[in-house]
Amino acid sequence: MTMNVPELFGSKVFNDEVMKERLPKDTYKALKKTIDEGLHLQLDVANVVAHAMKDWAIEQGATHFTHWFQPMTGITAEKHDSFISPEPGGKVIMSFSGKELVKGEPDASSFPSGGLRATFEARGYTAWDPTSYAFIKDDTLCIPTAFCSYSGEALDKKTPLLRSMQALDKSAVRVLMLFGNSDVKRVITTVGPEQEYFLIDKEVYNKRPDIIYTGRTLFGAKPPKGQELEDHYFGTIKERVSSYMKELDEELWKLGILAKTKHNEVAPAQHELAPIFSTTNIATDHNQLTMELMKTIASRHGMACLLHEKPFAGVNGSGKHNNWSISTDTGMNLLEPGATPSQNAQFLLFLTAVIKAVDDYQELLRVSVASAGNDHRLGANEAPPAIISMFLGDELEGIVESIINGTDYHDKEKKLMSIGATVLPHIPQDTTDRNRTSPFAFTGNKFEFRSLGSSASISGPNVVLNTIVAEVLDQFAGELEKADDFEKGLNELVRRELTAHQRIIFNGNGYADEWVKEAEKRGLANLKSTVDALPAFISDKAIEVFTKHGVYSKTELMSRYDIMLENYEKIIHIEALTMDSMVKKDIMAAAYEFEGEIAKTVKAKADAGVGTAVESKQLAKVSALVEAMTDKLEKLEADIEKGSEISEVFESAKYAREVLFEDMSELREIVDALEVLVPGKIWPYPTYGEILYSVK
Ligand code: ADP
Ligand code: MG
């Protein structure tokens, strides 16, 4: 059967087209105004919309509705209510009111709040984000909502994101007015997140308690064949994977998600899916749905989808590239070099703003991608490094340099020009010049923030990006509004700020040790782990910028800080316990069994009067490892015990990093050495080779 993609696309979404078709004209207009201008929705309008939405949902086979939201757990939450409403005579009708559409009251007490609900209200409520369309999943009408406490504190990942978009909108419009763009009413940020993942066979998955409980392998010796040959990248997609990808595309398209590219990644069993970009809050909702569907559909195909940042040691981990730009409601991409010098002057001001923002708030960007899982990538010899820097490409870097030095610039045709912010050469879109090691790269008409972990919500990093750029644009607007001579003021500002922030620009190899030294000389932050990075989230500078733009209150920041620390500690703790139980229950037994077998051989050979040098040596080797393993296991257990006595959240997280994490690495090293010696038929778990090549 051939698939009619245009017909399929968005078929499960209550989108603009459906609204236009099903809503009375005035209701549609009122709703549209709410969506386009971010206004408040009136209850009478909501009632009409709810009714139409319900009818549509029922036609699609839905029986329930839910407020779909994104609590601080990082995944999505839903509580399903059916549409039924009792009628006299024991019958029911299907009903759904405007009130139910606009506001929900889930029992919020079991979601993380970092102490917020304790100090404020026990209850939270959800509120519809009408800019993100309702959709149908599992016969349920899902309404994308924000989740707040009754006193207004955000308890989720959507609320601060919407606030940060508003902040950026305000500052950017102010700047655009200075350039005479009086037709621009609204500025939004756009994101296209590229999502990496692993697919493994469900059967091997079920045999690995570490993957089941923690999402990654806690043990595993390197396979004879890893990614050395680089034969997987963009390679032919296996039939089983291909049919998975096909179904995934189909389901995503039905939900109006613009799944565009799919291919194999560098590591065996690793793949990537990239959507076409959309407005940031929608891209965030869609990325959450994409991750969810990746998992459920894998299950249907007898596979497990791993979204962990580092499922396998020694094999490339998974990230998410956050392609980010700023655009206007008139269709201008503000990070796209223009064709005329004046367009380029505007571009250059926005570029300068991003450069300054990334430099001024590099620690905040680093925190926004910090997690236990991502610690295995950032700063651990994998792309990209923990040090935040920016890549501009040769052409743009050359222009920046000549502005700073006040020198002439030779463009591509070797034409000589004397440039300033308002006299610029045509800046060509540079798409070939890529630096894959850079955490934050300009790619022609957008920036690509590459430090995100594969499992994380993209909300956090975009909240930071939007807010810090809003702050800098606000500063720039303030200065330029006061300038007597705009052009002169602009030239001065751009040159001054580029000079001040040039240190953040780095076009070299981000993996090299020299870069670590050079970055230190430049005074750039190198926050290696989550525990190192987190304090920056509640620094005075962070509190100031977030509160000034109404993105997070101080209380909200504090509560999020606590949640991130707690979450980090919990993850390490669970990993430690899982390791402990795997060694005690299975690995130790396998080692003893192997020791017994060798001992038996030694004895039989000795009885027969044959030399046993080789076997004895082997036995000694295994015994030594078993002894070391026993010692390390005891240490880990004792340290887990000690850790449980620490109650302060930061200290507890720090302890997890400095003590438990180190214990685990040491224990792993011994177990992996043992795995190499013990025969496969005795070893209790599938090996790396068996896992990585499990999907045939
Ligand atoms: P790559 O070479 O990194 O694989 P592409 O240049 O094809 O990628 O784009 C990667 C992602 O960037 C896609 O999701 C694409 O939709 C997104 N993208 C393109 N333009 C923009 C933009 N203006 N804003 C945000 N994302 C964008
Ligand atoms: Mg990319």
XYZ file of C-alpha atoms and ligand atoms in Angstrom:
724
model
C 0.000 0.000 0.000
C 1.372 3.370 -0.849
C 1.344 6.006 1.806
C -0.188 9.391 1.205
C 2.118 11.444 3.372
C 0.443 14.834 2.913
C -2.861 13.254 3.921
C -1.304 11.398 6.826
C 0.601 14.413 8.087
C -1.029 15.979 11.118
C -4.046 13.672 10.834
C -4.059 13.258 14.617
C -3.619 16.938 15.346
C -6.234 19.577 16.083
C -4.288 22.030 13.982
C -5.020 25.292 12.298
C -6.679 23.680 9.321
C -9.030 21.633 11.505
C -9.808 24.661 13.639
C -10.596 26.765 10.619
C -12.895 24.068 9.315
C -14.673 23.253 12.566
C -14.849 26.463 14.562
C -17.332 29.294 14.024
C -15.560 32.175 12.312
C -15.494 34.509 15.330
C -14.282 31.745 17.654
C -11.538 30.859 15.238
C -10.511 34.485 14.997
C -10.466 34.920 18.765
C -8.416 31.763 19.243
C -6.040 32.731 16.483
C -5.499 36.094 18.144
C -4.707 34.319 21.404
C -2.211 32.094 19.642
C -0.534 34.724 17.503
C -0.347 37.445 20.102
C 0.022 35.355 23.210
C -3.201 36.710 24.716
C -5.460 35.254 27.379
C -8.249 32.916 26.257
C -11.816 33.867 27.226
C -13.977 31.134 28.744
C -16.797 31.491 26.204
C -14.297 30.994 23.409
C -12.776 28.059 25.271
C -16.203 26.422 25.584
C -16.778 26.496 21.851
C -13.259 25.254 21.140
C -13.622 22.430 23.680
C -16.851 21.272 22.118
C -15.379 21.163 18.631
C -12.238 19.516 19.902
C -14.215 16.795 21.644
C -16.321 16.019 18.561
C -13.215 15.820 16.448
C -11.426 13.625 19.008
C -14.350 11.223 19.250
C -14.415 10.868 15.466
C -10.750 9.902 15.761
C -11.686 7.179 18.223
C -10.729 9.003 21.411
C -12.578 8.261 24.628
C -10.388 10.186 27.061
C -8.630 13.493 27.385
C -5.563 14.505 29.316
C -3.591 17.584 30.138
C -0.210 16.587 28.823
C 2.605 18.298 30.711
C 6.313 18.223 31.405
C 7.111 18.078 35.114
C 10.655 18.465 36.304
C 11.254 14.721 36.040
C 12.257 15.504 32.457
C 9.645 13.198 30.954
C 6.013 13.897 30.227
C 3.048 13.248 32.470
C -0.577 12.598 31.732
C -3.641 11.670 33.732
C -6.479 10.411 31.606
C -10.085 11.427 32.193
C -12.848 10.008 30.098
C -15.328 12.272 28.314
C -18.252 10.480 29.911
C -20.773 12.398 31.939
C -23.810 10.670 33.536
C -27.325 11.327 32.294
C -30.639 10.494 33.913
C -31.697 6.918 33.176
C -28.227 5.434 33.634
C -26.898 6.678 30.306
C -23.849 8.790 29.622
C -23.020 11.492 27.155
C -19.587 12.528 26.005
C -18.778 15.992 27.284
C -15.822 18.306 27.509
C -16.043 21.879 28.749
C -13.986 24.969 28.153
C -12.971 24.877 31.791
C -11.652 21.346 31.391
C -9.755 22.400 28.300
C -8.162 25.464 29.813
C -7.313 24.268 33.274
C -6.665 20.973 35.042
C -5.843 20.060 38.595
C -3.694 16.971 38.685
C -2.662 15.736 42.088
C 0.735 17.317 42.040
C 2.158 15.984 45.250
C 4.221 13.212 43.716
C 6.036 15.334 41.169
C 9.355 16.864 42.125
C 8.983 20.442 43.301
C 12.213 21.025 45.188
C 10.263 22.085 48.239
C 8.088 24.545 46.342
C 4.755 22.951 47.072
C 5.621 22.412 50.695
C 6.175 26.113 51.216
C 3.302 27.247 49.053
C 0.309 25.185 48.102
C -0.163 21.479 48.119
C -1.907 21.608 44.775
C -0.795 22.475 41.309
C -2.719 23.184 38.158
C -2.160 22.754 34.453
C -3.000 25.424 31.881
C -3.369 24.995 28.123
C -0.599 26.338 25.907
C -2.754 27.136 22.867
C 0.339 27.763 20.733
C 0.991 24.013 20.806
C -1.793 22.036 19.112
C -3.789 19.340 20.862
C -3.239 15.840 19.470
C -4.398 12.264 19.828
C -2.239 9.554 21.308
C -3.498 6.169 22.509
C -7.138 7.098 21.956
C -6.656 10.071 24.221
C -6.978 13.736 23.365
C -3.751 15.267 24.691
C -3.741 18.955 25.515
C -0.251 20.447 25.850
C -0.209 22.364 29.114
C 1.994 24.271 31.514
C 2.115 23.108 35.138
C 2.191 25.617 38.005
C 1.545 25.835 41.705
C -1.472 27.813 42.867
C 0.766 30.647 43.910
C 2.100 30.805 40.365
C 5.467 29.055 40.666
C 6.419 27.010 37.640
C 6.567 23.297 38.385
C 7.456 22.254 34.870
C 9.700 22.741 31.861
C 7.238 24.532 29.628
C 6.405 27.584 31.740
C 9.952 28.990 31.958
C 10.458 28.242 28.274
C 7.406 30.306 27.318
C 8.564 33.076 29.643
C 12.042 33.076 28.085
C 10.548 33.294 24.596
C 8.545 36.288 25.732
C 11.676 37.940 27.132
C 13.540 37.465 23.899
C 10.575 38.700 21.890
C 10.491 41.933 23.865
C 14.209 42.698 23.602
C 14.542 41.695 19.961
C 11.579 43.791 18.828
C 13.138 46.782 20.560
C 16.368 46.289 18.628
C 14.522 45.773 15.356
C 12.696 49.082 15.785
C 16.081 50.808 15.804
C 16.756 49.346 12.386
C 13.424 50.631 11.151
C 11.574 47.311 11.065
C 8.352 48.787 12.338
C 6.248 46.057 10.714
C 7.628 43.366 13.022
C 5.137 42.531 15.770
C 6.676 39.423 17.199
C 10.000 37.624 17.361
C 10.277 33.927 18.121
C 13.116 31.482 18.476
C 13.179 28.347 16.388
C 14.767 24.980 17.082
C 15.509 21.835 15.138
C 16.801 19.155 17.529
C 18.758 16.273 16.010
C 18.182 13.200 18.157
C 20.636 10.313 18.508
C 19.702 6.888 19.879
C 20.705 3.233 20.039
C 18.611 0.246 19.062
C 19.309 -3.158 20.555
C 17.429 -6.425 20.517
C 14.892 -6.815 23.317
C 16.265 -10.226 24.209
C 19.743 -8.968 25.087
C 18.164 -5.938 26.756
C 16.193 -8.200 29.074
C 19.371 -9.932 30.141
C 21.120 -6.743 31.253
C 19.853 -5.460 34.624
C 22.162 -2.461 34.292
C 20.514 -1.281 31.074
C 17.066 -1.977 32.476
C 17.630 -0.056 35.720
C 20.043 2.653 34.673
C 19.807 2.951 30.896
C 23.482 2.146 30.432
C 25.909 -0.739 30.785
C 27.781 -0.609 34.090
C 30.104 -3.388 32.970
C 31.333 -4.642 29.641
C 34.689 -5.330 28.053
C 35.302 -3.738 24.654
C 34.195 -5.801 21.668
C 36.750 -6.953 19.104
C 35.029 -4.703 16.590
C 33.821 -1.289 17.663
C 33.478 1.825 15.560
C 37.098 1.766 14.347
C 36.192 1.028 10.786
C 33.595 3.801 10.676
C 31.555 1.565 8.441
C 28.312 2.248 10.248
C 28.071 6.005 9.712
C 25.540 6.705 6.963
C 25.793 3.000 6.112
C 22.971 0.932 4.681
C 20.156 0.679 7.179
C 19.298 -2.884 8.217
C 15.865 -4.121 7.252
C 14.641 -4.414 10.815
C 15.836 -0.936 11.662
C 14.425 0.409 8.447
C 10.961 -0.923 9.166
C 11.211 0.580 12.648
C 12.190 3.947 11.220
C 9.356 3.775 8.740
C 6.768 3.199 11.422
C 8.335 5.892 13.575
C 8.173 8.404 10.725
C 4.566 7.506 10.091
C 3.517 7.933 13.705
C 5.452 11.186 14.005
C 3.914 12.553 10.826
C 0.431 11.757 12.097
C 1.265 13.927 15.100
C 2.383 16.732 12.842
C 6.035 16.234 13.713
C 8.310 17.120 10.828
C 10.589 14.067 10.912
C 12.934 14.663 8.019
C 16.270 12.872 8.096
C 17.210 9.479 9.422
C 20.518 7.723 9.206
C 23.000 5.457 10.932
C 25.421 7.143 13.280
C 29.099 6.519 13.972
C 28.737 3.757 16.563
C 27.319 0.338 15.734
C 23.591 0.219 16.596
C 23.453 4.015 16.761
C 21.075 6.100 14.675
C 19.811 9.640 14.316
C 16.561 11.364 13.552
C 16.323 15.052 12.671
C 13.109 17.023 12.288
C 12.597 20.216 10.339
C 12.815 23.092 12.801
C 9.819 24.750 14.422
C 8.974 27.316 17.123
C 10.933 26.439 20.245
C 8.085 25.428 22.556
C 6.577 23.271 19.839
C 9.945 21.742 19.004
C 10.277 20.922 22.700
C 6.882 19.235 22.867
C 7.651 17.368 19.677
C 11.037 16.193 20.861
C 9.426 14.760 24.008
C 6.881 12.928 21.862
C 9.615 11.735 19.526
C 11.584 10.207 22.391
C 8.467 8.558 23.745
C 7.498 7.096 20.385
C 11.043 5.924 19.734
C 10.731 3.734 22.800
C 7.224 2.398 22.306
C 7.742 1.623 18.637
C 11.054 -0.118 19.360
C 9.162 -2.360 21.741
C 6.692 -3.265 19.001
C 9.609 -4.323 16.831
C 11.190 -6.523 19.503
C 13.878 -3.959 20.208
C 14.784 -1.508 22.950
C 15.615 2.106 22.191
C 18.349 3.511 24.419
C 18.317 7.265 24.875
C 20.997 7.351 27.554
C 23.963 9.627 26.804
C 26.500 6.837 27.191
C 25.039 3.344 27.023
C 28.419 1.779 26.202
C 31.855 2.779 27.477
C 34.423 3.185 24.732
C 31.744 3.626 22.071
C 30.403 7.027 20.977
C 27.614 8.289 23.184
C 24.408 10.025 22.122
C 23.672 13.714 22.075
C 21.180 16.112 20.733
C 22.132 19.018 18.495
C 20.028 22.045 19.275
C 19.876 24.078 16.050
C 18.654 27.465 17.184
C 17.747 30.688 15.473
C 15.687 33.842 15.902
C 13.045 34.922 13.441
C 10.323 37.507 13.030
C 6.636 37.149 12.281
C 7.445 38.820 8.954
C 9.629 35.862 8.024
C 13.092 37.291 8.610
C 15.723 34.941 10.033
C 17.771 37.304 12.188
C 20.800 35.023 12.170
C 20.968 34.893 8.416
C 23.496 37.182 6.773
C 21.630 39.465 4.410
C 22.262 40.560 0.866
C 22.689 44.256 1.574
C 25.090 46.046 3.895
C 22.266 47.328 6.105
C 20.760 43.864 6.502
C 24.220 42.696 7.350
C 24.619 45.397 9.973
C 21.507 44.096 11.673
C 22.766 40.525 11.369
C 26.071 41.574 12.843
C 24.399 43.146 15.853
C 22.447 39.954 16.557
C 25.580 37.896 16.026
C 27.469 40.135 18.433
C 24.644 39.712 20.943
C 24.867 35.926 20.779
C 28.665 36.021 21.090
C 28.478 38.291 24.122
C 25.675 36.240 25.687
C 27.524 32.951 25.278
C 30.698 34.436 26.732
C 29.019 36.274 29.616
C 26.882 33.295 30.565
C 29.004 30.328 29.514
C 28.574 28.711 32.932
C 24.791 28.840 32.613
C 24.907 27.166 29.216
C 27.136 24.519 30.736
C 24.693 23.922 33.607
C 21.816 23.683 31.179
C 23.306 20.523 29.670
C 24.641 18.997 32.881
C 23.377 15.591 33.972
C 24.765 12.361 35.341
C 24.430 10.761 31.931
C 25.994 13.656 30.021
C 28.992 13.676 32.395
C 30.207 10.626 30.479
C 30.440 12.723 27.320
C 31.253 16.347 28.119
C 34.793 16.663 29.302
C 35.355 12.936 29.046
C 37.120 12.794 25.711
C 34.001 12.922 23.684
C 32.271 15.520 21.573
C 31.997 18.265 22.579
C 34.285 19.313 25.449
C 32.939 20.721 28.742
C 34.474 24.099 27.901
C 31.943 26.271 26.100
C 33.362 28.043 23.049
C 32.027 29.226 19.706
C 32.902 28.413 16.137
C 32.128 30.992 13.468
C 33.721 29.620 10.326
C 36.655 31.175 8.458
C 34.760 33.883 6.609
C 32.871 35.263 9.553
C 35.832 34.983 11.865
C 37.866 36.985 9.352
C 35.218 39.696 9.334
C 35.073 39.770 13.128
C 38.844 40.099 13.269
C 38.985 42.969 10.832
C 36.244 44.792 12.746
C 38.182 44.360 15.980
C 41.488 45.417 14.457
C 39.998 48.160 12.325
C 41.745 46.686 9.310
C 40.633 46.168 5.760
C 38.970 42.986 4.734
C 39.431 41.006 1.548
C 36.271 39.204 0.589
C 36.025 35.962 -1.363
C 36.655 37.752 -4.678
C 39.694 39.364 -3.059
C 37.897 42.665 -3.172
C 39.302 45.015 -0.604
C 36.880 46.697 1.732
C 37.183 48.856 4.738
C 34.458 47.643 7.050
C 32.531 48.545 10.109
C 29.256 47.353 11.453
C 27.339 49.251 8.813
C 29.710 48.734 5.923
C 29.958 45.058 5.450
C 30.843 42.722 2.667
C 28.203 40.292 1.553
C 28.544 37.446 4.013
C 28.150 34.166 2.200
C 26.289 31.342 3.873
C 28.979 28.994 4.924
C 27.763 25.460 5.128
C 30.849 23.518 4.236
C 33.154 24.858 6.868
C 32.187 22.760 9.849
C 33.992 22.146 13.047
C 32.509 19.041 14.586
C 34.243 19.501 17.910
C 32.778 22.896 18.713
C 30.042 23.031 21.361
C 28.421 26.083 19.788
C 28.836 26.503 16.066
C 27.489 29.013 13.578
C 26.171 27.018 10.636
C 25.189 29.642 8.100
C 21.836 30.858 9.396
C 21.583 29.391 12.886
C 23.675 28.289 15.817
C 24.072 24.664 16.663
C 24.442 24.007 20.400
C 25.898 20.524 20.447
C 26.398 19.821 24.124
C 22.917 18.562 24.917
C 22.479 15.034 26.176
C 20.308 12.675 24.163
C 17.797 11.922 26.919
C 17.255 15.434 28.226
C 14.382 17.753 27.474
C 15.598 20.562 25.225
C 13.693 23.043 27.344
C 16.484 23.898 29.822
C 19.179 24.832 27.292
C 16.705 26.928 25.306
C 15.467 28.714 28.419
C 19.067 29.757 29.055
C 19.801 30.667 25.438
C 16.662 32.765 25.048
C 17.158 34.520 28.358
C 20.823 35.417 27.991
C 20.355 36.681 24.441
C 17.295 38.659 25.604
C 19.457 40.241 28.292
C 22.216 41.281 25.905
C 19.770 42.606 23.299
C 18.118 44.584 26.057
C 21.472 46.128 26.975
C 22.221 46.902 23.318
C 18.807 48.460 22.745
C 19.243 50.632 25.818
C 22.563 51.926 24.571
C 21.578 52.451 20.951
C 18.280 54.158 21.756
C 20.334 56.839 23.464
C 22.904 57.236 20.679
C 22.844 60.588 18.863
C 24.202 59.007 15.737
C 22.838 55.468 15.364
C 25.396 54.358 12.813
C 28.299 55.633 14.838
C 26.873 54.152 18.026
C 26.361 50.815 16.333
C 29.908 50.743 14.984
C 31.332 51.516 18.371
C 29.189 48.995 20.171
C 29.908 46.131 17.789
C 33.631 46.758 17.784
C 33.795 47.142 21.547
C 31.769 43.995 22.290
C 33.509 41.803 19.736
C 36.830 42.873 21.208
C 35.640 42.148 24.724
C 34.310 38.695 23.859
C 36.682 37.444 21.223
C 38.056 34.938 23.744
C 34.953 32.746 23.368
C 35.629 32.220 19.649
C 37.702 29.147 18.902
C 38.024 27.454 15.555
C 40.519 24.743 16.450
C 40.264 21.218 17.735
C 38.165 21.144 20.903
C 39.495 17.712 21.935
C 43.130 18.699 22.089
C 44.870 19.072 25.451
C 46.321 22.354 24.193
C 42.815 23.748 24.039
C 42.252 23.036 27.724
C 45.392 25.030 28.533
C 44.577 27.779 26.073
C 41.017 28.070 27.372
C 42.311 28.405 30.889
C 44.584 31.209 29.751
C 41.597 32.906 28.174
C 39.722 32.611 31.438
C 37.009 30.318 30.069
C 35.176 28.029 32.465
C 35.952 24.324 32.451
C 33.240 22.748 34.590
C 33.946 19.070 34.252
C 31.042 17.451 36.037
C 27.443 18.177 36.934
C 28.478 18.800 40.520
C 31.110 21.298 39.361
C 28.607 23.033 37.101
C 25.435 23.214 39.181
C 26.378 26.014 41.614
C 26.470 28.427 38.648
C 22.704 27.996 38.367
C 22.143 29.868 41.620
C 24.994 32.373 41.323
C 24.145 36.059 41.794
C 24.603 36.566 38.073
C 22.118 33.799 37.272
C 19.562 35.019 39.778
C 19.860 38.518 38.398
C 19.369 37.646 34.745
C 16.542 35.154 35.311
C 14.582 37.338 37.703
C 15.085 40.497 35.645
C 13.436 38.841 32.644
C 10.763 37.092 34.687
C 11.927 33.655 33.606
C 12.586 32.114 37.028
C 11.970 33.646 40.427
C 14.698 33.136 42.986
C 12.582 30.497 44.709
C 12.058 28.665 41.430
C 15.794 28.686 40.754
C 16.564 27.344 44.202
C 14.000 24.596 43.875
C 15.305 23.558 40.469
C 18.837 23.547 41.779
C 17.771 21.181 44.557
C 15.953 18.919 42.129
C 18.962 18.690 39.818
C 21.266 17.830 42.710
C 18.867 15.280 44.139
C 18.344 13.764 40.761
C 22.063 13.479 40.162
C 22.641 11.816 43.522
C 19.758 9.394 42.994
C 21.065 8.295 39.612
C 24.549 7.547 40.919
C 23.044 5.793 43.924
C 20.861 3.563 41.761
C 23.846 2.763 39.552
C 25.924 1.835 42.601
C 23.209 -0.430 43.971
C 22.705 -2.075 40.584
C 26.419 -2.733 40.278
C 26.537 -4.158 43.737
C 23.705 -6.556 43.085
C 25.045 -7.662 39.676
C 28.425 -8.525 41.150
C 26.990 -10.247 44.198
C 24.272 -12.193 42.446
C 25.803 -13.182 39.138
C 29.369 -12.137 38.479
C 30.890 -13.525 41.648
C 29.173 -16.855 41.077
C 30.451 -17.018 37.509
C 33.983 -16.268 38.687
C 33.805 -18.991 41.333
C 32.500 -21.442 38.816
C 35.359 -20.712 36.472
C 37.886 -20.950 39.300
C 36.413 -24.325 40.223
C 36.714 -25.551 36.658
C 40.350 -24.560 36.388
C 41.097 -26.058 39.796
C 39.491 -29.293 38.660
C 41.668 -29.369 35.562
C 44.752 -28.625 37.626
C 43.924 -31.460 39.969
C 43.138 -33.949 37.203
C 46.350 -33.121 35.390
C 48.415 -33.284 38.569
C 46.833 -36.667 39.364
C 47.829 -37.863 35.907
C 51.334 -36.561 36.494
C 51.090 -33.899 33.793
C 52.505 -30.383 34.259
C 49.982 -27.696 35.352
C 52.005 -24.508 34.971
C 49.663 -22.891 32.455
C 46.457 -23.680 34.326
C 47.937 -22.674 37.651
C 48.971 -19.348 36.213
C 45.468 -18.820 34.858
C 43.966 -19.790 38.187
C 46.217 -17.341 39.990
C 45.186 -14.569 37.594
C 41.477 -15.210 38.074
C 41.869 -15.587 41.834
C 43.698 -12.301 42.083
C 40.895 -10.551 40.192
C 38.260 -12.204 42.364
C 40.072 -11.029 45.445
C 40.379 -7.485 44.145
C 36.732 -7.539 43.115
C 35.696 -8.658 46.598
C 37.678 -5.834 48.179
C 36.230 -3.215 45.868
C 32.732 -4.517 46.356
C 33.120 -4.235 50.111
C 34.421 -0.708 49.728
C 31.513 0.248 47.481
C 29.012 -1.173 49.965
C 30.637 0.609 52.885
C 30.683 3.880 50.938
C 27.038 3.554 49.927
C 26.255 3.159 53.611
C 28.348 6.197 54.563
C 26.721 8.268 51.835
C 23.253 7.595 53.179
C 24.185 9.549 56.296
C 24.760 12.797 54.363
C 21.594 14.842 54.298
C 22.622 18.149 52.716
C 21.823 17.932 48.980
C 24.978 19.452 47.563
C 27.259 17.464 49.850
C 25.378 14.326 49.004
C 25.738 14.902 45.252
C 29.396 15.772 45.668
C 29.957 12.591 47.629
C 28.243 10.574 44.909
C 30.613 12.059 42.357
C 33.817 11.935 44.327
C 33.385 8.659 46.171
C 30.703 6.393 44.706
C 31.436 7.227 41.088
C 35.142 6.501 41.625
C 34.383 3.243 43.455
C 32.227 2.204 40.548
C 34.929 2.946 37.965
C 37.457 0.899 39.920
C 35.099 -2.014 40.382
C 34.191 -1.932 36.730
C 37.786 -2.114 35.635
C 38.303 -5.357 37.550
C 35.068 -6.939 36.393
C 35.821 -6.064 32.759
C 39.238 -7.692 33.079
C 37.560 -10.770 34.474
C 35.025 -10.864 31.678
C 37.839 -11.217 29.165
C 39.099 -14.351 30.945
C 35.831 -16.098 31.791
C 34.309 -18.237 29.014
C 31.148 -16.912 27.405
C 29.059 -19.864 28.502
C 29.757 -19.028 32.145
C 29.627 -15.219 31.939
C 26.128 -14.229 33.075
C 25.478 -11.332 30.710
C 25.515 -10.666 26.975
C 28.825 -9.091 25.978
C 29.284 -5.729 24.245
C 29.682 -7.547 20.947
C 26.457 -9.443 21.485
C 24.581 -6.283 22.438
C 25.960 -3.922 19.804
C 25.408 -6.373 16.992
C 22.155 -7.817 18.366
C 19.921 -6.270 15.732
C 20.554 -8.332 12.665
P 23.299 18.974 9.717
O 24.232 19.186 8.607
O 23.827 19.453 11.043
O 22.840 17.541 9.835
P 21.079 20.769 8.632
O 21.744 22.004 8.210
O 20.367 20.007 7.571
O 22.004 19.831 9.422
O 20.028 21.132 9.738
C 20.023 20.559 10.965
C 18.797 21.022 11.683
O 18.782 22.443 11.732
C 17.475 20.601 11.069
O 16.656 20.151 12.092
C 16.965 21.895 10.487
O 15.567 21.936 10.384
C 17.470 22.880 11.511
N 17.379 24.278 11.072
C 17.529 24.791 9.835
N 17.267 26.118 9.828
C 16.937 26.451 11.109
C 16.526 27.647 11.764
N 16.402 28.793 11.102
N 16.254 27.586 13.083
C 16.368 26.448 13.759
N 16.756 25.299 13.205
C 17.013 25.287 11.900
Mg 24.165 18.711 13.480
